[in-house]
mmCIF file of C-alpha atoms and ligand atoms in Angstrom:
data_model
loop_
_atom_site.group_PDB
_atom_site.id
_atom_site.type_symbol
_atom_site.label_atom_id
_atom_site.label_comp_id
_atom_site.label_asym_id
_atom_site.label_seq_id
_atom_site.Cartn_x
_atom_site.Cartn_y
_atom_site.Cartn_z
ATOM 1 C CA MET O 200 0.000 0.000 0.000
ATOM 2 C CA ALA O 201 1.206 3.514 -0.766
ATOM 3 C CA HIS O 202 1.734 5.971 2.100
ATOM 4 C CA ASP O 203 -1.434 7.995 1.375
ATOM 5 C CA GLU O 204 -3.573 4.854 1.241
ATOM 6 C CA ILE O 205 -2.134 3.697 4.576
ATOM 7 C CA ILE O 206 -2.893 7.036 6.195
ATOM 8 C CA ASP O 207 -6.428 7.122 4.736
ATOM 9 C CA HIS O 208 -6.997 3.619 6.090
ATOM 10 C CA TYR O 209 -5.943 4.624 9.622
ATOM 11 C CA SER O 210 -7.830 7.909 9.449
ATOM 12 C CA ALA O 211 -11.012 5.927 8.780
ATOM 13 C CA LEU O 212 -10.190 3.699 11.757
ATOM 14 C CA ALA O 213 -9.674 6.769 13.956
ATOM 15 C CA ARG O 214 -13.140 8.012 13.002
ATOM 16 C CA ALA O 215 -14.595 4.559 13.683
ATOM 17 C CA ALA O 216 -12.969 4.436 17.127
ATOM 18 C CA ASP O 217 -14.307 7.911 17.799
ATOM 19 C CA ALA O 218 -17.768 6.645 16.906
ATOM 20 C CA GLY O 219 -17.484 3.873 19.512
ATOM 21 C CA ARG O 220 -15.909 0.948 17.630
ATOM 22 C CA THR O 221 -13.252 -1.048 19.460
ATOM 23 C CA LEU O 222 -10.186 -1.687 17.289
ATOM 24 C CA THR O 223 -7.825 -4.531 18.120
ATOM 25 C CA GLY O 224 -4.659 -3.952 20.045
ATOM 26 C CA THR O 225 -4.550 -3.964 23.866
ATOM 27 C CA ALA O 226 -3.302 -7.505 24.527
ATOM 28 C CA GLY O 227 -0.276 -7.340 26.825
ATOM 29 C CA TYR O 228 -1.360 -4.220 28.729
ATOM 30 C CA ASP O 229 -2.133 -4.431 32.437
ATOM 31 C CA ASP O 230 -1.977 -0.749 33.344
ATOM 32 C CA LEU O 231 -4.850 0.817 31.428
ATOM 33 C CA GLU O 232 -6.813 1.887 34.478
ATOM 34 C CA GLY O 233 -7.700 5.561 34.496
ATOM 35 C CA LEU O 234 -7.027 6.076 30.769
ATOM 36 C CA PRO O 235 -9.818 7.373 28.493
ATOM 37 C CA GLN O 236 -11.914 4.579 26.984
ATOM 38 C CA ALA O 237 -11.558 6.211 23.566
ATOM 39 C CA ALA O 238 -7.765 5.760 23.756
ATOM 40 C CA VAL O 239 -8.099 2.119 24.769
ATOM 41 C CA ARG O 240 -10.698 1.481 22.043
ATOM 42 C CA ALA O 241 -8.416 2.954 19.362
ATOM 43 C CA ALA O 242 -5.377 0.817 20.177
ATOM 44 C CA LEU O 243 -3.976 -0.916 17.092
ATOM 45 C CA GLY O 244 -0.654 -2.192 18.390
ATOM 46 C CA CYS O 245 0.982 -5.600 18.276
ATOM 47 C CA GLY O 246 2.649 -5.482 21.700
ATOM 48 C CA ASN O 247 3.358 -3.179 24.600
ATOM 49 C CA PRO O 248 6.578 -1.215 23.967
ATOM 50 C CA VAL O 249 6.092 0.902 27.098
ATOM 51 C CA ALA O 250 6.336 -2.228 29.243
ATOM 52 C CA VAL O 251 9.908 -2.919 28.084
ATOM 53 C CA ALA O 252 11.114 0.681 27.684
ATOM 54 C CA GLU O 253 12.124 1.046 31.361
ATOM 55 C CA LEU O 254 11.118 4.710 31.293
ATOM 56 C CA ARG O 255 12.459 6.898 34.074
ATOM 57 C CA ALA O 256 11.035 10.072 35.585
ATOM 58 C CA GLY O 257 12.118 13.153 33.648
ATOM 59 C CA GLU O 258 12.861 11.392 30.358
ATOM 60 C CA THR O 259 11.626 12.488 26.935
ATOM 61 C CA VAL O 260 9.909 9.775 24.896
ATOM 62 C CA LEU O 261 8.837 9.728 21.273
ATOM 63 C CA ASP O 262 6.219 7.336 19.873
ATOM 64 C CA LEU O 263 6.483 6.784 16.106
ATOM 65 C CA GLY O 264 2.980 6.495 14.615
ATOM 66 C CA SER O 265 1.155 7.248 17.850
ATOM 67 C CA GLY O 266 -2.403 6.552 16.603
ATOM 68 C CA GLY O 267 -5.038 7.184 19.279
ATOM 69 C CA GLY O 268 -2.266 7.971 21.765
ATOM 70 C CA LEU O 269 -2.417 5.057 24.204
ATOM 71 C CA ASP O 270 1.354 4.461 24.405
ATOM 72 C CA VAL O 271 2.044 8.196 24.648
ATOM 73 C CA LEU O 272 -0.371 8.506 27.578
ATOM 74 C CA LEU O 273 1.203 5.515 29.343
ATOM 75 C CA SER O 274 4.681 6.973 28.704
ATOM 76 C CA ALA O 275 3.589 10.408 29.948
ATOM 77 C CA ARG O 276 2.450 8.785 33.175
ATOM 78 C CA ARG O 277 5.811 7.021 33.608
ATOM 79 C CA VAL O 278 8.091 9.968 32.861
ATOM 80 C CA GLY O 279 6.017 12.233 35.136
ATOM 81 C CA PRO O 280 5.572 16.007 35.060
ATOM 82 C CA GLU O 281 9.313 16.647 34.625
ATOM 83 C CA GLY O 282 9.340 14.443 31.526
ATOM 84 C CA LYS O 283 7.674 14.672 28.140
ATOM 85 C CA ALA O 284 5.978 12.228 25.784
ATOM 86 C CA TYR O 285 5.641 13.056 22.076
ATOM 87 C CA GLY O 286 3.626 11.211 19.496
ATOM 88 C CA VAL O 287 4.130 11.692 15.751
ATOM 89 C CA ASP O 288 1.491 10.603 13.261
ATOM 90 C CA ALA O 289 0.648 11.460 9.667
ATOM 91 C CA SER O 290 -3.117 11.051 10.131
ATOM 92 C CA ALA O 291 -4.943 14.254 11.115
ATOM 93 C CA ASP O 292 -7.851 12.155 12.428
ATOM 94 C CA MET O 293 -5.536 10.098 14.633
ATOM 95 C CA LEU O 294 -3.866 13.289 15.921
ATOM 96 C CA ALA O 295 -7.241 14.857 16.743
ATOM 97 C CA LEU O 296 -8.338 11.708 18.578
ATOM 98 C CA ALA O 297 -5.034 11.468 20.483
ATOM 99 C CA ARG O 298 -5.193 15.135 21.534
ATOM 100 C CA ARG O 299 -8.752 14.706 22.864
ATOM 101 C CA ASN O 300 -7.605 11.615 24.751
ATOM 102 C CA ALA O 301 -4.662 13.490 26.270
ATOM 103 C CA GLN O 302 -6.930 16.317 27.345
ATOM 104 C CA GLN O 303 -9.387 13.896 28.934
ATOM 105 C CA ALA O 304 -6.518 12.120 30.701
ATOM 106 C CA GLY O 305 -5.112 15.456 31.943
ATOM 107 C CA ALA O 306 -1.763 14.530 30.413
ATOM 108 C CA HIS O 307 -0.170 17.990 30.179
ATOM 109 C CA ASN O 308 3.221 16.478 29.326
ATOM 110 C CA ALA O 309 1.890 14.697 26.206
ATOM 111 C CA GLU O 310 2.138 16.374 22.808
ATOM 112 C CA PHE O 311 1.080 15.079 19.396
ATOM 113 C CA LEU O 312 2.896 16.333 16.325
ATOM 114 C CA PRO O 313 1.928 15.968 12.671
ATOM 115 C CA GLY O 314 4.640 14.399 10.561
ATOM 116 C CA THR O 315 5.973 11.230 9.047
ATOM 117 C CA ILE O 316 8.221 8.727 10.765
ATOM 118 C CA GLU O 317 10.564 8.928 7.743
ATOM 119 C CA ARG O 318 11.121 12.652 8.458
ATOM 120 C CA LEU O 319 10.549 13.418 12.103
ATOM 121 C CA PRO O 320 9.578 16.934 13.199
ATOM 122 C CA LEU O 321 12.061 16.926 16.102
ATOM 123 C CA GLN O 322 15.549 18.302 16.689
ATOM 124 C CA ASP O 323 18.731 16.213 16.643
ATOM 125 C CA ARG O 324 19.480 14.539 19.981
ATOM 126 C CA SER O 325 16.253 15.708 21.613
ATOM 127 C CA VAL O 326 14.764 12.480 23.019
ATOM 128 C CA ASP O 327 15.886 9.750 25.427
ATOM 129 C CA VAL O 328 13.697 6.919 24.202
ATOM 130 C CA VAL O 329 12.010 6.065 20.902
ATOM 131 C CA ILE O 330 9.073 3.685 21.073
ATOM 132 C CA SER O 331 6.609 2.550 18.422
ATOM 133 C CA ASN O 332 3.833 0.025 18.171
ATOM 134 C CA CYS O 333 3.158 -1.814 14.938
ATOM 135 C CA VAL O 334 4.045 1.066 12.596
ATOM 136 C CA ILE O 335 7.590 0.604 11.223
ATOM 137 C CA ASN O 336 6.416 -2.506 9.364
ATOM 138 C CA LEU O 337 4.091 -0.212 7.388
ATOM 139 C CA SER O 338 6.879 2.018 6.084
ATOM 140 C CA SER O 339 8.339 1.537 2.615
ATOM 141 C CA ASP O 340 11.559 3.285 3.709
ATOM 142 C CA LYS O 341 12.614 1.592 6.932
ATOM 143 C CA ALA O 342 16.231 2.731 6.545
ATOM 144 C CA ALA O 343 14.989 6.344 6.699
ATOM 145 C CA VAL O 344 12.820 5.596 9.750
ATOM 146 C CA LEU O 345 15.755 4.067 11.639
ATOM 147 C CA ALA O 346 18.144 6.850 10.582
ATOM 148 C CA GLU O 347 15.649 9.416 11.863
ATOM 149 C CA ALA O 348 15.188 7.538 15.145
ATOM 150 C CA PHE O 349 18.988 7.527 15.532
ATOM 151 C CA ARG O 350 19.209 11.252 14.713
ATOM 152 C CA VAL O 351 16.632 12.383 17.286
ATOM 153 C CA LEU O 352 17.970 10.161 20.072
ATOM 154 C CA ARG O 353 20.516 11.542 22.500
ATOM 155 C CA PRO O 354 23.773 9.580 22.848
ATOM 156 C CA GLY O 355 22.993 6.621 25.086
ATOM 157 C CA GLY O 356 19.312 6.815 24.078
ATOM 158 C CA ARG O 357 17.182 3.686 23.732
ATOM 159 C CA PHE O 358 15.102 2.351 20.885
ATOM 160 C CA GLY O 359 12.374 -0.136 21.872
ATOM 161 C CA VAL O 360 9.512 -0.939 19.552
ATOM 162 C CA SER O 361 6.864 -3.571 18.959
ATOM 163 C CA ASP O 362 6.778 -4.561 15.337
ATOM 164 C CA VAL O 363 5.956 -7.403 12.964
ATOM 165 C CA VAL O 364 8.902 -9.405 11.596
ATOM 166 C CA THR O 365 9.124 -12.422 9.335
ATOM 167 C CA ALA O 366 11.088 -15.612 9.268
ATOM 168 C CA HIS O 367 13.478 -15.840 6.295
ATOM 169 C CA THR O 368 11.252 -18.416 4.670
ATOM 170 C CA THR O 369 8.180 -16.214 4.382
ATOM 171 C CA THR O 370 7.307 -15.259 0.822
ATOM 172 C CA THR O 371 5.976 -11.854 -0.141
ATOM 173 C CA GLU O 372 2.644 -13.476 -1.065
ATOM 174 C CA GLN O 373 2.342 -14.856 2.477
ATOM 175 C CA ARG O 374 2.695 -11.367 3.935
ATOM 176 C CA THR O 375 -0.670 -9.681 3.996
ATOM 177 C CA GLY O 376 -2.279 -6.807 5.889
ATOM 178 C CA CYS O 377 -0.098 -5.412 8.682
ATOM 179 C CA ALA O 378 2.603 -7.921 7.821
ATOM 180 C CA ALA O 379 2.957 -6.716 4.237
ATOM 181 C CA GLY O 380 6.061 -4.694 4.969
ATOM 182 C CA ALA O 381 7.421 -6.889 7.747
ATOM 183 C CA LEU O 382 11.181 -7.400 7.552
ATOM 184 C CA PRO O 383 13.077 -10.639 8.007
ATOM 185 C CA VAL O 384 14.866 -10.489 11.386
ATOM 186 C CA GLY O 385 18.334 -10.512 9.790
ATOM 187 C CA GLU O 386 17.499 -7.531 7.564
ATOM 188 C CA TYR O 387 16.094 -5.637 10.539
ATOM 189 C CA ARG O 388 19.394 -6.194 12.382
ATOM 190 C CA GLU O 389 21.390 -4.989 9.377
ATOM 191 C CA LEU O 390 19.298 -1.830 8.993
ATOM 192 C CA LEU O 391 19.632 -1.017 12.699
ATOM 193 C CA ALA O 392 23.412 -1.495 12.508
ATOM 194 C CA ALA O 393 23.646 0.638 9.354
ATOM 195 C CA ALA O 394 21.776 3.428 11.145
ATOM 196 C CA GLY O 395 24.379 3.248 13.947
ATOM 197 C CA PHE O 396 22.512 1.315 16.633
ATOM 198 C CA THR O 397 24.273 -1.237 18.810
ATOM 199 C CA GLY O 398 23.115 -3.812 21.352
ATOM 200 C CA VAL O 399 20.413 -5.042 18.974
ATOM 201 C CA ARG O 400 17.951 -7.566 20.429
ATOM 202 C CA ILE O 401 14.927 -8.911 18.579
ATOM 203 C CA THR O 402 12.647 -11.005 20.758
ATOM 204 C CA PRO O 403 9.700 -12.738 19.100
ATOM 205 C CA THR O 404 6.480 -12.561 21.083
ATOM 206 C CA THR O 405 3.301 -13.746 19.365
ATOM 207 C CA GLY O 406 3.375 -15.930 16.244
ATOM 208 C CA HIS O 407 0.803 -15.316 13.518
ATOM 209 C CA ASP O 408 -0.804 -17.748 11.076
ATOM 210 C CA ASP O 409 1.024 -16.285 8.064
ATOM 211 C CA GLY O 410 4.446 -17.164 9.503
ATOM 212 C CA THR O 411 5.140 -13.664 10.776
ATOM 213 C CA HIS O 412 5.769 -12.758 14.403
ATOM 214 C CA SER O 413 5.144 -9.804 16.611
ATOM 215 C CA ALA O 414 8.458 -8.931 18.216
ATOM 216 C CA ILE O 415 10.071 -6.500 20.591
ATOM 217 C CA VAL O 416 13.016 -4.810 18.863
ATOM 218 C CA GLN O 417 15.536 -3.125 21.148
ATOM 219 C CA ALA O 418 18.767 -1.250 20.463
ATOM 220 C CA ALA O 419 20.754 1.743 21.708
ATOM 221 C CA LYS O 420 22.494 4.781 20.303
ATOM 222 C CA PRO O 421 26.112 4.649 21.517
ATOM 223 C CA ALA O 422 26.805 6.705 24.626
ATOM 224 C CA ALA O 423 29.339 9.540 24.320
ATOM 225 C CA PRO O 424 30.876 12.310 26.428
ATOM 226 C CA PRO O 425 29.160 15.739 26.465
ATOM 227 C CA HIS O 426 29.086 17.504 23.051
ATOM 228 C CA VAL O 427 30.183 14.330 21.278
ATOM 229 C CA GLU O 428 28.123 11.977 19.147
ATOM 230 C CA LEU O 429 29.083 8.625 17.648
ATOM 231 C CA ARG O 430 27.685 7.693 14.259
ATOM 232 C CA PRO O 431 28.598 5.429 11.341
ATOM 233 C CA MET O 432 31.557 6.672 9.253
ATOM 234 C CA ARG O 433 30.578 8.073 5.824
ATOM 235 C CA ALA O 434 32.550 8.724 2.664
ATOM 236 C CA ALA O 435 32.065 12.456 3.318
ATOM 237 C CA ASP O 436 34.174 12.031 6.491
ATOM 238 C CA ALA O 437 37.183 10.865 4.439
ATOM 239 C CA GLY O 438 39.330 14.006 4.749
ATOM 240 C CA GLN O 439 38.786 14.385 8.473
ATOM 241 C CA VAL O 440 39.212 10.678 9.215
ATOM 242 C CA LEU O 441 42.539 10.613 7.386
ATOM 243 C CA ALA O 442 43.654 13.817 9.149
ATOM 244 C CA VAL O 443 42.982 12.228 12.559
ATOM 245 C CA TYR O 444 44.822 9.124 11.331
ATOM 246 C CA GLN O 445 47.848 11.201 10.278
ATOM 247 C CA ALA O 446 47.874 13.111 13.594
ATOM 248 C CA GLY O 447 47.946 9.750 15.408
ATOM 249 C CA LEU O 448 50.775 8.453 13.230
ATOM 250 C CA ASP O 449 52.728 11.666 13.841
ATOM 251 C CA SER O 450 52.573 10.950 17.592
ATOM 252 C CA GLY O 451 54.960 8.045 16.899
ATOM 253 C CA HIS O 452 53.122 5.529 19.119
ATOM 254 C CA ALA O 453 50.151 4.505 17.023
ATOM 255 C CA SER O 454 51.497 2.276 14.250
ATOM 256 C CA PHE O 455 54.524 1.322 12.162
ATOM 257 C CA GLU O 456 52.943 3.328 9.332
ATOM 258 C CA THR O 457 54.157 6.874 8.958
ATOM 259 C CA THR O 458 51.727 8.148 6.318
ATOM 260 C CA ALA O 459 47.949 7.772 6.287
ATOM 261 C CA PRO O 460 46.714 5.866 3.225
ATOM 262 C CA SER O 461 44.479 7.240 0.491
ATOM 263 C CA TRP O 462 40.753 7.008 1.191
ATOM 264 C CA GLU O 463 40.453 4.348 -1.530
ATOM 265 C CA ASP O 464 43.029 2.133 0.201
ATOM 266 C CA PHE O 465 41.577 2.875 3.638
ATOM 267 C CA THR O 466 38.050 1.984 2.672
ATOM 268 C CA ALA O 467 38.966 -1.074 0.591
ATOM 269 C CA ALA O 468 40.802 -2.656 3.526
ATOM 270 C CA ARG O 469 38.085 -2.156 6.146
ATOM 271 C CA LEU O 470 34.734 -3.794 6.813
ATOM 272 C CA PRO O 471 31.950 -1.411 5.781
ATOM 273 C CA GLY O 472 29.630 -2.203 8.694
ATOM 274 C CA LEU O 473 32.015 -1.660 11.611
ATOM 275 C CA ARG O 474 33.177 1.941 11.272
ATOM 276 C CA TYR O 475 32.270 4.719 13.653
ATOM 277 C CA VAL O 476 33.328 8.331 13.953
ATOM 278 C CA ALA O 477 33.105 10.507 17.069
ATOM 279 C CA CYS O 478 32.005 14.041 16.142
ATOM 280 C CA ASP O 479 31.771 17.314 17.994
ATOM 281 C CA THR O 480 28.023 18.051 18.006
ATOM 282 C CA ARG O 481 28.670 21.817 17.894
ATOM 283 C CA THR O 482 31.003 21.885 14.893
ATOM 284 C CA GLY O 483 30.581 18.500 13.222
ATOM 285 C CA GLN O 484 34.350 18.001 13.451
ATOM 286 C CA VAL O 485 35.545 14.387 13.486
ATOM 287 C CA LEU O 486 37.490 13.857 16.729
ATOM 288 C CA GLY O 487 38.220 10.154 16.416
ATOM 289 C CA TRP O 488 37.303 6.957 14.638
ATOM 290 C CA VAL O 489 37.330 3.189 14.903
ATOM 291 C CA ALA O 490 37.299 0.628 12.090
ATOM 292 C CA ALA O 491 38.276 -2.998 11.484
ATOM 293 C CA SER O 492 39.732 -5.256 8.808
ATOM 294 C CA PRO O 493 39.263 -8.990 8.396
ATOM 295 C CA VAL O 494 42.406 -10.900 9.468
ATOM 296 C CA SER O 495 42.017 -13.608 6.837
ATOM 297 C CA SER O 496 39.906 -14.583 3.854
ATOM 298 C CA ARG O 497 39.602 -18.143 5.238
ATOM 299 C CA CYS O 498 36.031 -18.728 6.382
ATOM 300 C CA VAL O 499 37.186 -20.283 9.643
ATOM 301 C CA TYR O 500 38.393 -16.809 10.628
ATOM 302 C CA ALA O 501 35.244 -15.007 9.433
ATOM 303 C CA GLY O 502 34.565 -13.749 12.969
ATOM 304 C CA VAL O 503 38.100 -12.525 13.666
ATOM 305 C CA VAL O 504 38.964 -8.895 12.908
ATOM 306 C CA GLU O 505 41.827 -6.497 13.558
ATOM 307 C CA HIS O 506 40.727 -3.043 14.647
ATOM 308 C CA SER O 507 42.288 0.419 14.708
ATOM 309 C CA ILE O 508 41.145 3.269 16.904
ATOM 310 C CA TYR O 509 42.400 6.831 16.632
ATOM 311 C CA VAL O 510 41.499 9.934 18.659
ATOM 312 C CA HIS O 511 43.001 13.246 17.626
ATOM 313 C CA PRO O 512 45.837 14.055 20.073
ATOM 314 C CA ARG O 513 44.142 17.365 20.987
ATOM 315 C CA HIS O 514 41.016 15.489 22.118
ATOM 316 C CA GLN O 515 42.512 12.574 24.015
ATOM 317 C CA ALA O 516 41.744 11.856 27.697
ATOM 318 C CA GLN O 517 38.149 13.070 27.283
ATOM 319 C CA GLY O 518 36.438 9.668 27.159
ATOM 320 C CA ILE O 519 36.160 9.644 23.349
ATOM 321 C CA GLY O 520 38.344 6.561 22.868
ATOM 322 C CA ARG O 521 36.380 4.668 25.505
ATOM 323 C CA ALA O 522 33.076 5.618 23.861
ATOM 324 C CA LEU O 523 34.336 4.565 20.418
ATOM 325 C CA LEU O 524 35.752 1.275 21.638
ATOM 326 C CA THR O 525 32.622 0.470 23.659
ATOM 327 C CA ALA O 526 30.418 1.091 20.611
ATOM 328 C CA PHE O 527 32.756 -0.901 18.389
ATOM 329 C CA VAL O 528 32.775 -3.902 20.733
ATOM 330 C CA ALA O 529 28.961 -3.886 20.945
ATOM 331 C CA ALA O 530 28.600 -3.516 17.161
ATOM 332 C CA SER O 531 31.113 -6.288 16.510
ATOM 333 C CA GLU O 532 29.211 -8.648 18.813
ATOM 334 C CA ASP O 533 25.956 -7.722 17.049
ATOM 335 C CA ALA O 534 27.685 -8.656 13.782
ATOM 336 C CA GLY O 535 28.739 -12.074 15.109
ATOM 337 C CA ILE O 536 32.450 -11.225 15.473
ATOM 338 C CA TRP O 537 33.979 -13.514 18.090
ATOM 339 C CA THR O 538 37.518 -12.136 18.299
ATOM 340 C CA VAL O 539 38.839 -8.589 17.970
ATOM 341 C CA GLN O 540 42.609 -8.280 17.905
ATOM 342 C CA SER O 541 45.205 -5.587 17.412
ATOM 343 C CA GLY O 542 48.852 -4.737 17.938
ATOM 344 C CA VAL O 543 49.838 -2.018 20.420
ATOM 345 C CA PHE O 544 53.278 -0.562 21.099
ATOM 346 C CA PRO O 545 54.154 -1.208 24.785
ATOM 347 C CA GLU O 546 54.895 2.516 25.114
ATOM 348 C CA ASN O 547 51.251 3.328 24.299
ATOM 349 C CA THR O 548 50.140 2.766 27.875
ATOM 350 C CA ALA O 549 46.907 4.794 27.508
ATOM 351 C CA SER O 550 45.703 2.580 24.661
ATOM 352 C CA LEU O 551 46.692 -0.555 26.551
ATOM 353 C CA ALA O 552 44.813 0.549 29.681
ATOM 354 C CA LEU O 553 41.714 1.442 27.642
ATOM 355 C CA HIS O 554 41.674 -1.918 25.887
ATOM 356 C CA GLN O 555 42.242 -3.861 29.082
ATOM 357 C CA ALA O 556 39.379 -1.951 30.739
ATOM 358 C CA LEU O 557 37.092 -3.131 27.927
ATOM 359 C CA GLY O 558 38.000 -6.802 28.150
ATOM 360 C CA PHE O 559 41.098 -7.125 25.948
ATOM 361 C CA ARG O 560 44.044 -9.191 27.185
ATOM 362 C CA VAL O 561 47.663 -9.215 26.151
ATOM 363 C CA VAL O 562 48.285 -12.459 24.291
ATOM 364 C CA GLY O 563 52.021 -11.931 24.086
ATOM 365 C CA THR O 564 54.882 -9.728 23.020
ATOM 366 C CA ARG O 565 56.150 -9.859 19.471
ATOM 367 C CA GLU O 566 59.725 -8.784 20.054
ATOM 368 C CA ARG O 567 61.423 -6.402 17.602
ATOM 369 C CA ILE O 568 58.783 -7.307 15.018
ATOM 370 C CA GLY O 569 59.165 -4.230 12.811
ATOM 371 C CA CYS O 570 61.385 -1.274 12.122
ATOM 372 C CA HIS O 571 60.011 2.206 12.834
ATOM 373 C CA HIS O 572 62.076 5.311 12.102
ATOM 374 C CA GLY O 573 65.237 3.129 12.177
ATOM 375 C CA LEU O 574 64.341 1.410 15.468
ATOM 376 C CA TRP O 575 63.275 -2.253 15.816
ATOM 377 C CA ARG O 576 60.226 -2.174 18.111
ATOM 378 C CA ASP O 577 58.168 -4.662 20.134
ATOM 379 C CA VAL O 578 54.410 -4.954 19.659
ATOM 380 C CA LEU O 579 51.936 -6.392 22.164
ATOM 381 C CA LEU O 580 49.323 -8.604 20.540
ATOM 382 C CA ILE O 581 45.999 -7.930 22.283
ATOM 383 C CA GLU O 582 42.646 -9.635 21.779
ATOM 384 C CA ARG O 583 39.110 -9.639 23.059
ATOM 385 C CA ARG O 584 36.863 -12.690 22.792
ATOM 386 C CA SER O 585 33.147 -11.987 22.564
ATOM 387 C CA THR O 586 31.338 -12.569 25.820
ATOM 388 C CA PHE O 587 28.474 -14.560 24.342
ATOM 389 C CA ARG O 588 27.924 -17.220 21.755
ATOM 390 C CA LYS O 589 25.657 -16.549 18.849
ATOM 391 C CA PRO O 590 23.104 -19.308 18.306
ATOM 392 C CA HIS O 591 23.633 -19.285 14.531
ATOM 393 C CA ARG O 592 27.406 -19.566 14.700
ATOM 394 C CA GLU O 593 29.164 -21.321 17.580
ATOM 395 C CA ALA O 594 32.464 -19.695 18.455
ATOM 396 C CA PRO O 595 35.291 -22.168 18.932
HETATM 397 C C1 SAM M 112 -1.208 0.159 13.229
HETATM 398 S S1 SAM M 112 -1.515 1.838 13.700
HETATM 399 C C2 SAM M 112 -0.715 1.859 15.288
HETATM 400 C C3 SAM M 112 -1.116 3.029 16.119
HETATM 401 C C4 SAM M 112 -0.563 3.037 17.522
HETATM 402 N N1 SAM M 112 0.872 2.926 17.524
HETATM 403 C C5 SAM M 112 -1.160 1.941 18.346
HETATM 404 O O1 SAM M 112 -0.436 1.074 18.821
HETATM 405 O O2 SAM M 112 -2.382 1.951 18.521
HETATM 406 C C6 SAM M 112 -0.417 2.759 12.656
HETATM 407 C C7 SAM M 112 -0.389 4.254 12.931
HETATM 408 O O3 SAM M 112 0.750 4.810 12.296
HETATM 409 C C8 SAM M 112 0.406 5.901 11.475
HETATM 410 N N2 SAM M 112 1.337 5.879 10.331
HETATM 411 C C9 SAM M 112 1.495 4.903 9.415
HETATM 412 N N3 SAM M 112 2.511 5.173 8.589
HETATM 413 C C10 SAM M 112 3.023 6.354 9.014
HETATM 414 C C11 SAM M 112 4.129 7.148 8.575
HETATM 415 N N4 SAM M 112 4.884 6.771 7.536
HETATM 416 N N5 SAM M 112 4.399 8.296 9.230
HETATM 417 C C12 SAM M 112 3.624 8.669 10.285
HETATM 418 N N6 SAM M 112 2.589 7.943 10.749
HETATM 419 C C13 SAM M 112 2.282 6.797 10.120
HETATM 420 C C14 SAM M 112 -1.054 5.686 11.111
HETATM 421 O O4 SAM M 112 -1.717 6.882 10.824
HETATM 422 C C15 SAM M 112 -1.584 5.015 12.387
HETATM 423 O O5 SAM M 112 -2.007 5.954 13.329
#
């Protein structure tokens, strides 16, 4: 269905709910007491995202495709008067219904905004939690929806939605109604990772006759120090990434290399899905980056990578390296990587301490392994084994 048809369909349902018809979606809720009957009647969800969002007093929440407003009202209650709950919906009838429900509920901290979930009417880094209930499956541009969710979340913000997903075996013909746009779980994971999310968990809840499942989808935007944001590295970052690289090489303790490579060589050698930059949110300047290369083309080593992490010398000791490495470790585990390794000069004690704090161990010393500016130097081989085993690929 095209976007306009979808919105017309839900606008008609909003009017029906307003006229007294009960729609379908309040299974899984046990805290509806005191909410307007019109909000409960209009529920069209496929789960209860508020129940798993672990909302705290004072937080700002955004509900994508808020419909009659039930999840916004529940969120508003949980975040309290110091917090705020926004709903965004493209249906004017749904917005009108949700606003009446908020007024009846006395929810002064609930606000409903017109807009699409592919282009959210909210500022960058303005919300703590994004929820949604059975809406993302309807979108024909899920990459845009997830990129927007990532944009509006603050660093460390949480994404927790109920949605409909499919098993890999489901054919397009088998997907009807709400499930028409449902993604296979693996594709959902890939889109979340591409948007920059880490810590992805997709938990099936209710199975449906057509082979689809309702599921809770959870992820996080990487945490970062104040005025810093972590996001996936883009080609447009090339100049700044290579400048940070060169500044690190010039310090003399980062690598045997002395000159940063061309962007073509840099990008060809590194895995596309595991690259993050840390940016200053006020200037957009790239302050540091992390990326990884496969160690071997042999499939037995498919989950073993060698990473590099660079923070511009002027911005070290501000928690940026820790934030980058933490995000990288989480993203690598999401991607099924079971070993991350690297070489560190023993003199680079800050890097060693950072890696050890995040679960790396020194495997051994490779004595006088390479010549750097005329000096034969030792390198410590460090590695981190993933802390869990993926069901689809047993780590040795
Ligand atoms: C299945 S209903 C779910 C409503 C609500 N989340 C609930 O649980 O009751 C889908 C809602 O998303 C809205 N919607 C669908 N696609 C949208 C889009 N691309 N942008 C904004 N809203 C959208 C519809 O107008 C409708 O209110």
